[in-house]
Amino acid sequence: MCFNVVTLFPEMFRAITEYGIIGQACKKKIIKINFFNPRDFTNNKNKSVDDRPYGGGPGMIMSAIPLYMAIQKAKSILKNTTVIYLSPQGIKLEQKKIQLLLNKKKIIFVCGRYKGIDQRIIDDQIDEEWSIGDYILTGGELAAMNVIDAMSRLVPGVIKKKESIEEDSFTNRFLDYPNYTKPNNINGMTVPSVLLSGHHKNIRLWRLKASIGKTWIKRPDILEKLSLTEEENKLLNEFKSEFEKNID
Ligand code: 21W
């Protein structure tokens, strides 16, 4: 998998290329990130990469020509790539889209800074525009890192145990069940005894019930969109009646 990023701040990406499992995957060359910096395509003496908006008003816009040239350079090396502009105006990303993006083996991410980029670059150079949520960042880099991180963990070989990808929430339909580790007793708070029983069938049922129950409480919107199996429905009803007993 090859990610390509047009950014004024390539050093920021060390947050993912040097730490954790994505860092290891980069070292092992399972994933590769190339950078194209508009600053390298400036021709003015102070290498400025921002400019005033036509029509006036506060704030600056990314200089159009260095950005355009950086995108062109990336495209000339890569060919047949999808160019994605991360922006607050984009469509909101969800896990399903992250999985779809994985089918594209080559992606160029364009990261904006300041108040954004020249509309002609969006019209002429950008294939898709994506947001990571309805909150305001200071630039596209953290958004691009979110997307690269979320995609990379799905690349075969990045996470060793196949189960740990397949078992997690969103691909596993429900929210996660609660996890426990040593010691069994922390200030009088003990681990649910079924988890110490070694009874794998009961453990599976307890976890599934806890997952469905937690989803019912915290994310009823997720539950509404799903159709439950007979077993799942039974567990949800058990959870609900136990929950109501605890209220009285
Ligand atoms: C934030 C640029 C705000 C410009 C109304 C109309 C990439 C991002 C970004 C940024 C403005 C993403 C305005 C979620 C994000 C990003 C930088 C200025 C002014 N208001 N996903 N115009 N949130 N943000 N908007 O901020 O580059 S993906």
Tab-separated table of C-alpha atoms and ligand atoms in Angstrom, residues 60 85-93 110-117 130-144 147, ligand 1:
chain	number	residue	atom	x	y	z
A	60	MET	CA	-4.802	33.666	3.922
A	85	TYR	CA	-8.723	16.559	-0.545
A	86	LEU	CA	-9.290	16.450	3.218
A	87	SER	CA	-11.569	19.358	4.063
A	88	PRO	CA	-14.306	20.369	6.510
A	89	GLN	CA	-16.636	20.642	3.486
A	90	GLY	CA	-16.091	16.986	2.507
A	91	ILE	CA	-18.367	13.984	3.001
A	92	LYS	CA	-18.006	12.531	6.498
A	93	LEU	CA	-15.754	9.468	6.554
A	110	VAL	CA	-3.986	16.838	-0.310
A	111	CYS	CA	-3.715	18.640	3.041
A	112	GLY	CA	-4.908	22.223	3.244
A	113	ARG	CA	-3.597	24.922	5.594
A	114	TYR	CA	-4.767	28.448	6.379
A	115	LYS	CA	-8.331	29.087	5.162
A	116	GLY	CA	-8.067	26.491	2.429
A	117	ILE	CA	-7.099	26.128	-1.222
A	130	TRP	CA	-13.597	13.993	2.631
A	131	SER	CA	-14.062	15.260	6.185
A	132	ILE	CA	-13.298	13.329	9.380
A	133	GLY	CA	-16.128	14.915	11.398
A	134	ASP	CA	-17.993	18.073	12.279
A	135	TYR	CA	-15.304	19.882	14.260
A	136	ILE	CA	-12.670	22.377	13.160
A	137	LEU	CA	-8.981	21.510	12.797
A	138	THR	CA	-6.147	23.862	11.825
A	139	GLY	CA	-5.174	21.861	8.735
A	140	GLY	CA	-5.608	18.625	6.811
A	141	GLU	CA	-2.553	16.784	8.167
A	142	LEU	CA	-4.161	15.322	11.306
A	143	ALA	CA	-7.149	14.289	9.172
A	144	ALA	CA	-4.868	12.572	6.614
A	147	VAL	CA	-7.345	8.143	7.419
B	1	21W	C1	-10.746	24.527	9.056
B	1	21W	C2	-9.663	25.056	6.999
B	1	21W	C3	-11.610	25.621	8.862
B	1	21W	C4	-10.515	26.135	6.822
B	1	21W	C5	-17.655	28.619	7.095
B	1	21W	C6	-17.244	28.719	5.786
B	1	21W	C7	-9.510	18.605	6.753
B	1	21W	C8	-10.853	19.175	8.545
B	1	21W	C9	-9.808	19.604	7.671
B	1	21W	C10	-9.764	24.279	8.117
B	1	21W	C11	-11.464	26.426	7.746
B	1	21W	C12	-11.294	17.873	8.247
B	1	21W	C13	-15.537	28.752	7.047
B	1	21W	C14	-12.886	17.870	9.912
B	1	21W	C15	-11.523	19.823	9.641
B	1	21W	C16	-9.076	20.869	7.598
B	1	21W	C17	-8.798	23.189	8.318
B	1	21W	C18	-12.235	27.666	7.574
B	1	21W	C19	-14.154	28.792	7.490
B	1	21W	N1	-16.544	28.646	7.847
B	1	21W	N2	-12.308	17.224	8.908
B	1	21W	N3	-15.911	28.802	5.824
B	1	21W	N4	-12.505	19.121	10.272
B	1	21W	N5	-9.407	21.868	8.398
B	1	21W	N6	-13.622	27.514	7.429
B	1	21W	O1	-11.233	20.940	10.037
B	1	21W	O2	-8.197	21.028	6.801
B	1	21W	S1	-10.457	17.240	6.927
